[in-house]
Coordinates of C-alpha atoms and ligand atoms in Angstrom, one line a residue:
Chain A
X1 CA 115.5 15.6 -14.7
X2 CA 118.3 13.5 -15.1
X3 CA 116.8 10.1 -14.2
X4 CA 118.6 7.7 -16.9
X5 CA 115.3 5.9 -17.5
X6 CA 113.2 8.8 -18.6
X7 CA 112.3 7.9 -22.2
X8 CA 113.9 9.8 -25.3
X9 CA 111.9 11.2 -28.0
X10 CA 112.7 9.6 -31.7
X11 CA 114.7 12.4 -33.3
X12 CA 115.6 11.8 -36.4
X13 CA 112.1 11.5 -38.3
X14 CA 111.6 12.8 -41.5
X15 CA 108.7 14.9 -40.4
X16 CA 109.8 16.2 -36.7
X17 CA 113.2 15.7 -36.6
X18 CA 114.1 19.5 -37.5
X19 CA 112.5 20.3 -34.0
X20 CA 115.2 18.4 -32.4
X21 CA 117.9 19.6 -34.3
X22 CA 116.7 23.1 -33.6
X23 CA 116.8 22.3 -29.6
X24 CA 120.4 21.0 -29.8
X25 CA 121.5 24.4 -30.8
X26 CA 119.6 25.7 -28.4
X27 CA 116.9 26.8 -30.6
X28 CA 113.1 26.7 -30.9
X29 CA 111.8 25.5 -34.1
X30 CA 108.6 25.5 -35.8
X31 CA 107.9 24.2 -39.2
X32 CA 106.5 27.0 -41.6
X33 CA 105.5 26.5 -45.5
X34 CA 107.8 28.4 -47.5
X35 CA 105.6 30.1 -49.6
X36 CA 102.3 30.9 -48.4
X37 CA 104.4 31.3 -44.7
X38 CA 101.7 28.7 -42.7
X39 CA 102.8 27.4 -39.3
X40 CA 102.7 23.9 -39.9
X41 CA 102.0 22.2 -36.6
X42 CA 102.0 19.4 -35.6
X43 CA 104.8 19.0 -38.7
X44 CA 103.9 17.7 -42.0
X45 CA 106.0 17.6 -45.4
X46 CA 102.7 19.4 -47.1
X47 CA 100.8 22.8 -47.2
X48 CA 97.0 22.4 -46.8
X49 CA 96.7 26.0 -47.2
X50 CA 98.2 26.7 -50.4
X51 CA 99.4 23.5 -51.9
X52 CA 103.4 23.7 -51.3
X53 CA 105.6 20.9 -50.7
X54 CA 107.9 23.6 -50.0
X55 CA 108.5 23.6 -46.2
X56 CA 111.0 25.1 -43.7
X57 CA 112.0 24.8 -40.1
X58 CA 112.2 28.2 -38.9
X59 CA 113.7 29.7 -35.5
X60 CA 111.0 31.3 -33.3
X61 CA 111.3 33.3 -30.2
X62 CA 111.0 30.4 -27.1
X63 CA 108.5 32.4 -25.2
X64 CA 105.0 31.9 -24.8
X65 CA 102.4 31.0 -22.5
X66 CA 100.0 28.5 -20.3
X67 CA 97.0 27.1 -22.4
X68 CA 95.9 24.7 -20.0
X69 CA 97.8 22.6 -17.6
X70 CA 96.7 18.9 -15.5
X71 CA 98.2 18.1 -12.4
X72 CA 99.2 14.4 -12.7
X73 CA 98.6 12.5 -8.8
X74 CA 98.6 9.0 -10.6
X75 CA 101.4 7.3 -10.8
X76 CA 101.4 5.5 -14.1
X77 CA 105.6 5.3 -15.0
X78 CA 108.5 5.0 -12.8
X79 CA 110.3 7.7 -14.8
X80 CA 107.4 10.2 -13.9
X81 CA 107.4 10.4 -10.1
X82 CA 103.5 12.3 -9.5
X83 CA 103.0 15.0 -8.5
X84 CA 103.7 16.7 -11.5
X85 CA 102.1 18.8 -13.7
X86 CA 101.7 18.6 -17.8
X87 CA 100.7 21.7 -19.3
X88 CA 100.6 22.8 -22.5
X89 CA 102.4 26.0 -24.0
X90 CA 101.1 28.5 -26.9
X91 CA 104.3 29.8 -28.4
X92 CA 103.8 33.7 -28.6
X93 CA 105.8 33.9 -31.5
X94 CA 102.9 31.9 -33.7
X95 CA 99.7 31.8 -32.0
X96 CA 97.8 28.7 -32.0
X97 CA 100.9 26.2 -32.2
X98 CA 101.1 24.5 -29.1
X99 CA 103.6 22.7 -27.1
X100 CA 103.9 20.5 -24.1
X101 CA 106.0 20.2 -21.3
X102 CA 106.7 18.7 -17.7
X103 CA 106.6 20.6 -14.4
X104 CA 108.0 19.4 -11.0
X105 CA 105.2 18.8 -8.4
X106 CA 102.0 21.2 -8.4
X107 CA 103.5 24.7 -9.6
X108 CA 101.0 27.9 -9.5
X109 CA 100.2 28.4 -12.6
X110 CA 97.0 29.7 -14.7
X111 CA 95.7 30.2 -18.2
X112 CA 98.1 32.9 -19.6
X113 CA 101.4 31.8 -17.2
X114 CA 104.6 33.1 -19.2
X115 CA 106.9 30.6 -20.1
X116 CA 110.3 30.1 -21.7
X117 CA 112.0 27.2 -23.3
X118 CA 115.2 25.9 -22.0
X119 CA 117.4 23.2 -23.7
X120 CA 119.3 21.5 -20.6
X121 CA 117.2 18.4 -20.6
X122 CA 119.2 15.7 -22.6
X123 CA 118.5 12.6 -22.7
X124 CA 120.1 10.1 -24.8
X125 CA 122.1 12.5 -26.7
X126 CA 118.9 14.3 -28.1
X127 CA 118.0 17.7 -26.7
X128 CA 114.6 17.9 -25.1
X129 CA 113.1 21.2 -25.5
X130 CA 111.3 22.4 -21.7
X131 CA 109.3 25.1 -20.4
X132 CA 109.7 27.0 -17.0
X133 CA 107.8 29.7 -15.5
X134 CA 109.2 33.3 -16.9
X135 CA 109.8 35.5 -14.3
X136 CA 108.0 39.0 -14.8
Chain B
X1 CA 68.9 14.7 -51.3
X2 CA 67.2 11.9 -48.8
X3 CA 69.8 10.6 -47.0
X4 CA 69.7 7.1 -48.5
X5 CA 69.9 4.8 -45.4
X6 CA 67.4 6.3 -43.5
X7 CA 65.3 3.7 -41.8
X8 CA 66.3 1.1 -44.2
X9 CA 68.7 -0.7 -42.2
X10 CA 68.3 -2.1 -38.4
X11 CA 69.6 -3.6 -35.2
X12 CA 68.3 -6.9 -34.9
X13 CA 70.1 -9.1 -32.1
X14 CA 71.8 -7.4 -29.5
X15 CA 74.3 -9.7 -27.2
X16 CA 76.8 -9.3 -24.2
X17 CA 78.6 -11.2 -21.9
X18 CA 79.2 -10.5 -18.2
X19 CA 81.2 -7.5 -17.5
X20 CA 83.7 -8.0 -14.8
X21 CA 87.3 -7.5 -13.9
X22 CA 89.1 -10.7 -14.3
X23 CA 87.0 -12.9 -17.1
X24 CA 89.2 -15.9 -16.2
X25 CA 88.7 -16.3 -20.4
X26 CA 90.0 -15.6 -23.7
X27 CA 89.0 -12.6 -25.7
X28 CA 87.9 -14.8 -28.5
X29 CA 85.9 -16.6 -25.9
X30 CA 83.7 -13.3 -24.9
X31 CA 83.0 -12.7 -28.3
X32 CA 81.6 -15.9 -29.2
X33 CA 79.5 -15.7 -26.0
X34 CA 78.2 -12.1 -26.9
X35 CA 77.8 -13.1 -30.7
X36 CA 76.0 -16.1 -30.1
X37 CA 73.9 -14.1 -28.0
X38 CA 73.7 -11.6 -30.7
X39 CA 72.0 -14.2 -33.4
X40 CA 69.9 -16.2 -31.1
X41 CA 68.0 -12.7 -30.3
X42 CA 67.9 -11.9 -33.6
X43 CA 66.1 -15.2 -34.4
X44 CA 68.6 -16.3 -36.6
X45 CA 71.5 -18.8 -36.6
X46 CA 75.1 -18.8 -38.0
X47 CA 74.1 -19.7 -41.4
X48 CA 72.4 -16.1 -41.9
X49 CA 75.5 -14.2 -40.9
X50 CA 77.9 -13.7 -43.9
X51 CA 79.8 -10.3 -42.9
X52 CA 81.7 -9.1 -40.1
X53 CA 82.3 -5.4 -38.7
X54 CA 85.6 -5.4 -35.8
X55 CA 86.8 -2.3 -33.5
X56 CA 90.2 -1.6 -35.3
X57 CA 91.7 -2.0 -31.3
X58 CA 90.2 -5.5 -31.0
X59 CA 92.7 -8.5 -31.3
X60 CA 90.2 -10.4 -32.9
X61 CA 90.2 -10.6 -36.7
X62 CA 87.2 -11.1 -39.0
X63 CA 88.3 -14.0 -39.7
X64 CA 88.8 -15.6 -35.9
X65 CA 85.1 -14.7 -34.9
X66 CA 84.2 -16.2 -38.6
X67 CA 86.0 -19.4 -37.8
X68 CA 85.1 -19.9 -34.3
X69 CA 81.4 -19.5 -34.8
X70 CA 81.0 -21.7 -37.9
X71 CA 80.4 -19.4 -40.2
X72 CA 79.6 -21.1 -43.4
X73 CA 80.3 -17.8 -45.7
X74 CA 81.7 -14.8 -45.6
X75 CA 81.1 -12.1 -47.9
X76 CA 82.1 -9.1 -46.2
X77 CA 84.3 -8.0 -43.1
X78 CA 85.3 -4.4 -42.3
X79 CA 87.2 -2.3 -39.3
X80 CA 86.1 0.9 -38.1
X81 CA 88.2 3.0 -35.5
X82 CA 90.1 4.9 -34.0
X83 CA 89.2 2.8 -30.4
X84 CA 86.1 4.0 -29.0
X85 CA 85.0 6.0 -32.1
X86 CA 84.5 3.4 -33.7
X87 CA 81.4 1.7 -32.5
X88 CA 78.2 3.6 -34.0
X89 CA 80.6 3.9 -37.4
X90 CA 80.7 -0.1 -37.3
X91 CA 77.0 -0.3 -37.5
X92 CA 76.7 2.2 -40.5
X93 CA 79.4 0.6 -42.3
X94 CA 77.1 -3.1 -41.5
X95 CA 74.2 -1.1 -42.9
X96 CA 76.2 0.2 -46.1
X97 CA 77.2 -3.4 -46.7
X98 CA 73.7 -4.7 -46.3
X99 CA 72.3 -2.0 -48.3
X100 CA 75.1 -2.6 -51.0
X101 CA 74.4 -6.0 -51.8
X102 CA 77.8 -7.3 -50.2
X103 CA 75.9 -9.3 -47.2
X104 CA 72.8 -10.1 -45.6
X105 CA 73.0 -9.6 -42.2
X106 CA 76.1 -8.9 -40.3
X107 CA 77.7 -9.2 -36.6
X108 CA 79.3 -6.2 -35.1
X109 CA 81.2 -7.3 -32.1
X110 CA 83.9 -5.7 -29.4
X111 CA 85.8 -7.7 -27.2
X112 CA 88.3 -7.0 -25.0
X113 CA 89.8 -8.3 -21.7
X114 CA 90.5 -5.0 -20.9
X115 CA 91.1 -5.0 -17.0
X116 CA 93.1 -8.0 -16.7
X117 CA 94.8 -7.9 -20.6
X118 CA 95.8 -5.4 -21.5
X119 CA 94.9 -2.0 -19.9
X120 CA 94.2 1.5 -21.6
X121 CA 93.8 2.9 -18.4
X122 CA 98.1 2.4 -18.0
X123 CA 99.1 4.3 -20.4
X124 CA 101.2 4.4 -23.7
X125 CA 103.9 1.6 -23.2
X126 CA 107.2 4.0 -23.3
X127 CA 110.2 2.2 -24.1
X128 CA 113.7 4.4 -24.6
X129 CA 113.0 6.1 -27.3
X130 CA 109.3 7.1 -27.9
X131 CA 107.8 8.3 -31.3
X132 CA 108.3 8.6 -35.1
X133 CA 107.0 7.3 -37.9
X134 CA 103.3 9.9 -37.9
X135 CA 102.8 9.1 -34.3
X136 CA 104.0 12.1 -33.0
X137 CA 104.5 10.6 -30.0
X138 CA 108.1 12.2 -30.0
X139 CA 105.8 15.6 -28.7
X140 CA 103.9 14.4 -26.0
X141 CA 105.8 11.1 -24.3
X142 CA 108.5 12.5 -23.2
X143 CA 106.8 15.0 -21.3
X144 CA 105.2 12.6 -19.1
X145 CA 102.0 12.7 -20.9
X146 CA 101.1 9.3 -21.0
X147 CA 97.5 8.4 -20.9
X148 CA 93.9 9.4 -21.9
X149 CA 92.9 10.7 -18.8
X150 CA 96.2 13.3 -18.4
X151 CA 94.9 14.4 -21.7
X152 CA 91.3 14.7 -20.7
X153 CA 92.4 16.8 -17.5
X154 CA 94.1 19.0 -19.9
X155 CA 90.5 19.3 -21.8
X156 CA 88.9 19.7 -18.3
X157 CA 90.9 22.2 -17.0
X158 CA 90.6 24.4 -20.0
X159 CA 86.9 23.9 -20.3
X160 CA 86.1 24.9 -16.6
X161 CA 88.7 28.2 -17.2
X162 CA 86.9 28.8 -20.4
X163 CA 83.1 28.6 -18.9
X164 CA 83.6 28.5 -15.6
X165 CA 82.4 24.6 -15.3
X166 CA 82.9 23.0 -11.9
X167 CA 83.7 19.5 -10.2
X168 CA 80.3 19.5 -9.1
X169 CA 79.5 19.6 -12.8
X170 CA 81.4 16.9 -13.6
X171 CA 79.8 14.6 -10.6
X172 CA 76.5 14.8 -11.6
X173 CA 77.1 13.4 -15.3
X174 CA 78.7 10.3 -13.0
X175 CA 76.3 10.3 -10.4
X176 CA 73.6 9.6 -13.0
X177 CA 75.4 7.3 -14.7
X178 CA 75.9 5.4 -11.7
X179 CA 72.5 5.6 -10.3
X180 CA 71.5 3.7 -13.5
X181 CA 73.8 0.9 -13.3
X182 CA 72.5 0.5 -9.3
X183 CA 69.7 -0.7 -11.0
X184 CA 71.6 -2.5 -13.8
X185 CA 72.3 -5.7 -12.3
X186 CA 75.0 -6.8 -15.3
X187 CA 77.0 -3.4 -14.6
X188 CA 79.8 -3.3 -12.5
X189 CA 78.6 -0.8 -10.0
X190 CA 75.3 -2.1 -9.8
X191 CA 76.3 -2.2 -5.9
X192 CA 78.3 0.6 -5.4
X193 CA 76.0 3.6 -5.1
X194 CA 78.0 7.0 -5.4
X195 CA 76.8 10.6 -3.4
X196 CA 78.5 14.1 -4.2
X197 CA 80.1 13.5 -1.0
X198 CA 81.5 10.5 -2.1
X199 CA 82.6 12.3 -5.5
X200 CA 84.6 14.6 -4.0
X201 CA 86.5 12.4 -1.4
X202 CA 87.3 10.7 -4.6
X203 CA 91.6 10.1 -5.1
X204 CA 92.4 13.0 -7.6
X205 CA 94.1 11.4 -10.9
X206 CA 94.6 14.5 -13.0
X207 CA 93.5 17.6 -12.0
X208 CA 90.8 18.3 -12.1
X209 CA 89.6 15.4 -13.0
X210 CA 89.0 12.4 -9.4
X211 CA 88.8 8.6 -9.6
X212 CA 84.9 8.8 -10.8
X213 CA 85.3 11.2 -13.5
X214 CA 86.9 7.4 -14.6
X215 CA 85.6 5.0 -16.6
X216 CA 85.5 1.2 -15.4
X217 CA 88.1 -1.2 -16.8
X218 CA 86.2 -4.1 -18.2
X219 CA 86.7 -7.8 -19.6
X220 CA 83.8 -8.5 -21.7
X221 CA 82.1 -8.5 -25.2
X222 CA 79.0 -6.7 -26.9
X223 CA 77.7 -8.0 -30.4
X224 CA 74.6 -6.9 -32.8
X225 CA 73.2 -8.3 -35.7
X226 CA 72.6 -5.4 -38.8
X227 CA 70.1 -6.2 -41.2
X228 CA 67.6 -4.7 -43.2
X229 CA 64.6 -3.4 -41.5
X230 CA 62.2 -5.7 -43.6
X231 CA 64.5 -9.0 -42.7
X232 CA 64.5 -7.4 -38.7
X233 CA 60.9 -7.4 -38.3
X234 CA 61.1 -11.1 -38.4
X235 CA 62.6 -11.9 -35.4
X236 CA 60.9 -12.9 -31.8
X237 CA 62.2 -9.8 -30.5
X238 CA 62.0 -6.2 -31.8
X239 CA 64.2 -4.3 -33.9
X240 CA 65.5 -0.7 -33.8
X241 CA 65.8 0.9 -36.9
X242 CA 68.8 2.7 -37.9
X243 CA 67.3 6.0 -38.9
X244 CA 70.9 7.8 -39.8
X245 CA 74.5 7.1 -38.4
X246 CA 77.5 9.0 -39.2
X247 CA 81.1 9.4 -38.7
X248 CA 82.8 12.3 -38.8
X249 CA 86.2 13.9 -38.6
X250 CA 86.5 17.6 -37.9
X251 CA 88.3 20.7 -39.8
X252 CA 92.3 20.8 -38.6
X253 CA 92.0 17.3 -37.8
X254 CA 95.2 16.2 -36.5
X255 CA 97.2 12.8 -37.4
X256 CA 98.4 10.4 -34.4
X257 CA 96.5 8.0 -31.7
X258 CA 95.2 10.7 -29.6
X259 CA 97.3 13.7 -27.7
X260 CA 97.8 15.3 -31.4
X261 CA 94.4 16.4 -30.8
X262 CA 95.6 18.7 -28.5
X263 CA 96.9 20.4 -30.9
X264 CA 93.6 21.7 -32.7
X265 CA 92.4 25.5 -32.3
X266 CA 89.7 24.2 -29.7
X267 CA 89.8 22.0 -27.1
X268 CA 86.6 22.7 -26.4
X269 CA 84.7 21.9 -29.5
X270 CA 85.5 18.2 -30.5
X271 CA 84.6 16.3 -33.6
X272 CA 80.8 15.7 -32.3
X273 CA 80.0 19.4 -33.2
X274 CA 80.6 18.1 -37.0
X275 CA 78.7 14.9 -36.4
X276 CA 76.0 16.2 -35.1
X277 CA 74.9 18.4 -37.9
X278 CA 75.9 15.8 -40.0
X279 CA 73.7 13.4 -38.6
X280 CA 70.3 15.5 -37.3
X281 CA 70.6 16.5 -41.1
X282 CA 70.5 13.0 -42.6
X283 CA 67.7 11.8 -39.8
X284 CA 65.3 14.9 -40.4
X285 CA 65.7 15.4 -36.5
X286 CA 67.2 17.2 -33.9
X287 CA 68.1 17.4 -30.6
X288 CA 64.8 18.5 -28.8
X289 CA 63.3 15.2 -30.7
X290 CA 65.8 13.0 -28.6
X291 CA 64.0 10.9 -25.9
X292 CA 67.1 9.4 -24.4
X293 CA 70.6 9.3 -24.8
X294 CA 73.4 6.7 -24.8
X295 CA 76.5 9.3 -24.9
X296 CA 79.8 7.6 -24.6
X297 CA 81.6 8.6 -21.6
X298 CA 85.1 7.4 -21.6
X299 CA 85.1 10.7 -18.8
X300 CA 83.0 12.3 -17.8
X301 CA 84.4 15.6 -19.4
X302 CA 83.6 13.4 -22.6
X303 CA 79.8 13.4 -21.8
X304 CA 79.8 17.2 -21.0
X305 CA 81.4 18.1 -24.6
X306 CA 78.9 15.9 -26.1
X307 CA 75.8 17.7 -24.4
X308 CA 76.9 21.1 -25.9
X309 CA 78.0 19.4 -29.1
X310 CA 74.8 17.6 -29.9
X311 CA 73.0 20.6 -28.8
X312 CA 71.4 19.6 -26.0
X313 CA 72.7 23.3 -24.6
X314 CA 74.9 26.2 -25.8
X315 CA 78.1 25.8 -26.1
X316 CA 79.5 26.4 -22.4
X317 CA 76.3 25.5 -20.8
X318 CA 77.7 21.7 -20.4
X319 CA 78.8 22.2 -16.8
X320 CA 75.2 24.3 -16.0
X321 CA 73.1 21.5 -18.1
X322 CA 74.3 18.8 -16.5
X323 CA 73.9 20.1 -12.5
X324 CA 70.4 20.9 -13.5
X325 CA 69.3 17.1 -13.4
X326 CA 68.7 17.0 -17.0
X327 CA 70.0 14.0 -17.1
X328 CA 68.5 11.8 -14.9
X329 CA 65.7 9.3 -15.4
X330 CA 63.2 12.1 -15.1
X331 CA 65.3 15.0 -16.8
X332 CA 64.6 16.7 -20.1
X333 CA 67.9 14.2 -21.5
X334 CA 68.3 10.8 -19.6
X335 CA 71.9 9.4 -20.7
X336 CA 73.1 6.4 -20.0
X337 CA 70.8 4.3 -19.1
X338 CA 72.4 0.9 -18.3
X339 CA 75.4 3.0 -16.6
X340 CA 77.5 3.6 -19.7
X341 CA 81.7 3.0 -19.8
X342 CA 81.9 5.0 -16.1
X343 CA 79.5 2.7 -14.3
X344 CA 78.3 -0.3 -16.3
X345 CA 81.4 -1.0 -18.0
X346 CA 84.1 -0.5 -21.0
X347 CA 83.5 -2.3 -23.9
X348 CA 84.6 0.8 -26.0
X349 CA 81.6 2.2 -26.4
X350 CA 79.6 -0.8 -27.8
X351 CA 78.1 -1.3 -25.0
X352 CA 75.8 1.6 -25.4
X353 CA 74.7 0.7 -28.8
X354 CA 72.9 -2.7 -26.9
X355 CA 71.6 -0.5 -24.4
X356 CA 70.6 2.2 -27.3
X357 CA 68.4 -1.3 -28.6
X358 CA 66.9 -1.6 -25.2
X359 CA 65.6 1.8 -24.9
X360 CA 63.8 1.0 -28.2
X361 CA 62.4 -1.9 -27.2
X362 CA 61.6 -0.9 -24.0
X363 CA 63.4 -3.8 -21.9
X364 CA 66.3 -1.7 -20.3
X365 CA 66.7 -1.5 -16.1
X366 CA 66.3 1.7 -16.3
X367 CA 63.2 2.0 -19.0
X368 CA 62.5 5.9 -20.6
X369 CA 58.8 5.2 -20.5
X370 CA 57.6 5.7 -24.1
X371 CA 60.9 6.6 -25.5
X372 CA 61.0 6.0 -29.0
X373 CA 64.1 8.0 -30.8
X374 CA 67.3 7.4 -29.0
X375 CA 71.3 9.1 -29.6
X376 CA 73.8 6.6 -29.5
X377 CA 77.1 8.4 -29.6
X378 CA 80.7 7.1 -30.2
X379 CA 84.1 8.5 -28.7
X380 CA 86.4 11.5 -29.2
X381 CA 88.7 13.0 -29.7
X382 CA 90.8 11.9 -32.7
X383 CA 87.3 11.6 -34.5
X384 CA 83.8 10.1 -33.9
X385 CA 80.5 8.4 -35.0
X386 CA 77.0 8.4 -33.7
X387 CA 73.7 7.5 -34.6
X388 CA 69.8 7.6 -34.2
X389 CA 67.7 4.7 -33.1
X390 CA 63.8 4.5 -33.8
X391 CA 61.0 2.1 -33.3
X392 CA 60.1 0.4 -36.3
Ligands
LIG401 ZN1 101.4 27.2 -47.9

């Protein structure tokens, strides 16, 4: 994945950006409230759950596993060359908080797949957190 | 507590343009044409429409309908949305402002040129850096998920691992909607009939979900004309009264456009489930007192959440309920009766709000015989809106 025209993700909002400074240390980040310890996800600067402001960006363990996947066949962006496949990751760490990423072509994969996050997809100077298949 | 707009407000013009791929005219110019169309069926002229309900996706404003059409007041304008949830929440917020005092009758419209303008269908526009700003784009772009219908085959797939739904499932919610636009001879497949054969040659798009589980890209327009039901009942044609409408979010809602919604505990379950309660609650009916059903099918995955949402069938039963025939012509449920967004066209889901007024009336292609309560549902995911149609 080093086609220059693949887009970049904004990095440096208020709300999300701790997920990308997480992944340029090599790190997988979740937000969490500080107090009532709630995974906050997608991230938000407020509690639901217990009323905090008070939140955190804390390191989790980048495993987890296949929640559902598509196979993309339509081409819809140059940067995107089909077939590949989108699926979406539950990180084992904090079940329920969910995460996509990109596959190459039409991979076997099923409900429950392990995955792992790696962090060797840059693209314009912002670390792009990815998931491959974890080998047994 | 009675809910306090049953049967109190109703549809009295209903109006649409051709739907087609290349209108050759200006958005503003399809919604004049369906607006017009609107008032004349409603028996009334310009000078009785002082308020204005817009799709909050439509490049139209209030007050660009109000100006080309003449109006000589208006006293209220509103925007529901997000996209296709928006159209049954545009004709309760009509009602509320009728019932409120704030207008007499007013125009709901949806216009779009959305085959040759700008197309849903491509995707979100990703420029170099993608996201920020509560869009939360920054998550999903990146990855290459760009468009409703990747999301939906995320939806599909987990659905058919969930309850073991099939394709074949899937091809008989757009088989039926396409045999009902063969007789529809406004929708854009009126001539293109479609077998399960044909279904599964179909190109695949995103797994699981082919080229029919698609809805059509459409130019065009829908409008209808919201008044009270005592002002409805005098025009030349009749009216369907609004017995309850509702919009309705969902709990662990998430912010964003759309693929936030991936994010919620189920993807199976969609904001419907909330709505339908809500709203079989507030019309004193439910889902076995449904003669027909306009269920918006941006997929159709879309339709088979609805079913179970709206209760038609238990929750994984979709995929089963659907192969059964249920909703054909002669099933238990018929949906879709002029061919919905996969075979008569897109105009975001207003569209089956006209054809909902048909049913009632009794003038649609594909007539229910003797139907007199009809669903009109709105899209999902993000969040929804339906409503229940009656004779007067
Ligand atoms: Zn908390």
């Amino acid at each position: 994945m080093t086609d220059i025209t693949l887009p970049a993700p904004v990095a440096d909002d208020h709300d999300t950006g701790g997920y990308f400074q997480a992944a340029q240390r090599g790190e997988l980040a979740v937000l969490f409230c500080a107090k009532c310890d709630a995974a906050l996800h997608l991230p938000g600067p407020y509690c639901s759950s217990c009323g905090s402001l008070d939140v955190e960006w804390r390191t989790v363990s980048p495993t987890g596993t296949i929640y559902t996947w598509t196979v993309v066949e339509h081409q819809l962006h140059p940067a995107f060359p089909v077939p590949y496949t989108v699926a979406l990751v539950e990180i084992d760490d904090v079940p329920g908080v969910r995460l996509v990423t990109h596959l190459d072509g039409r991979p076997d994969v099923e409900i429950g797949t392990p995955m792992v996050a790696v962090f060797d997809d840059v693209r314009e100077h912002t670390v792009l957190p990815r998931w491959v298949i974890r080998d047994a | 507590m009675t809910y306090p707009l049953r049967d109190r407000c109703a549809i009295a013009g209903i109006g649409a343009t051709e739907f087609s791929k290349k209108s050759g005219r200006s958005v503003l110019a399809l919604g004049v044409e369906a607006s017009l169309a609107a008032i004349a069926d409603a028996g009334m002229t310009v000078d009785d429409i002082d308020g204005i309900v817009r799709c909050d996706l439509d490049s139209l404003q209030h007050n660009d309908l109000a100006h080309a059409l003449g109006l000589p007041e208006l006293n209220y304008w509103g925007a529901a949305g997000v996209g296709g949830g928006a159209p049954c929440g545009m004709v309760a917020q009509a009602a509320a402002a009728v019932l409120s005092g704030q207008a007499k009758s007013v125009l709901v419209f949806r216009a779009l040129n959305g085959r040759s303008g700008q197309r849903y269908g491509h995707g979100a526009a990703v420029s170099a850096a993608v996201g920020g700003n509560g869009s939360y784009d920054e998550y999903f772009l990146p990855h290459g998920l760009l468009s409703p219908g990747q999301m939906y085959g995320l939806v599909a797939q987990r659905h058919m691992a969930e309850f073991g739904t099939t394709s074949e499932d899937f091809a008989h919610i757009a088989i039926a909607c396409r045999d009902r636009a063969n007789a529809n001879p406004n929708a854009q497949m009126h001539d293109k009939t479609l077998t399960m054969d044909d279904y599964m040659a179909g190109r695949m798009i995103s797994d699981p979900l082919r080229v029919f589980d698609f809805c059509q890209e459409t130019d065009g327009a829908c409008a209808v004309v919201v008044t009270t039901a005592e002002r409805a009942k005098d025009g030349p044609n009749p009216a369907a009264t609004i017995r309850a409408a509702v919009q309705s979010g969902m709990p662990d809602m998430q912010g964003g456009m759309l693929f936030p919604a991936l994010m919620r505990p189920t993807l199976t379950t969609q904001p419907s489930a909330s709505a339908a309660a809500k709203l079989y609650e507030r019309a004193g009916l439910g889902p076995s007192d449904i003669d027909v059903a306009q269920i918006y099918d941006c997929f159709t995955i879309t339709v088979l959440l609805q079913l179970e949402d709206y209760g038609f069938c238990a929750k994984g039963e979709g995929g089963s309920f659907a192969s059964s025939g249920a909703l054909q012509l002669d099933g238990s449920l018929p949906i879709n009766t002029a061919g919905g967004n996969l075979s008569e066209g897109y105009i975001h889901g207003l569209n089956h709000v006209v054809e909902g007024v048909r049913q009632i009336r009794g003038t649609s292609t594909s007539q229910v015989p003797d139907a007199e309560v009809c669903l009109v549902t709105s899209g999902i995911p993000v969040s929804t809106s339906a409503m229940i149609l009656t004779k007067a």
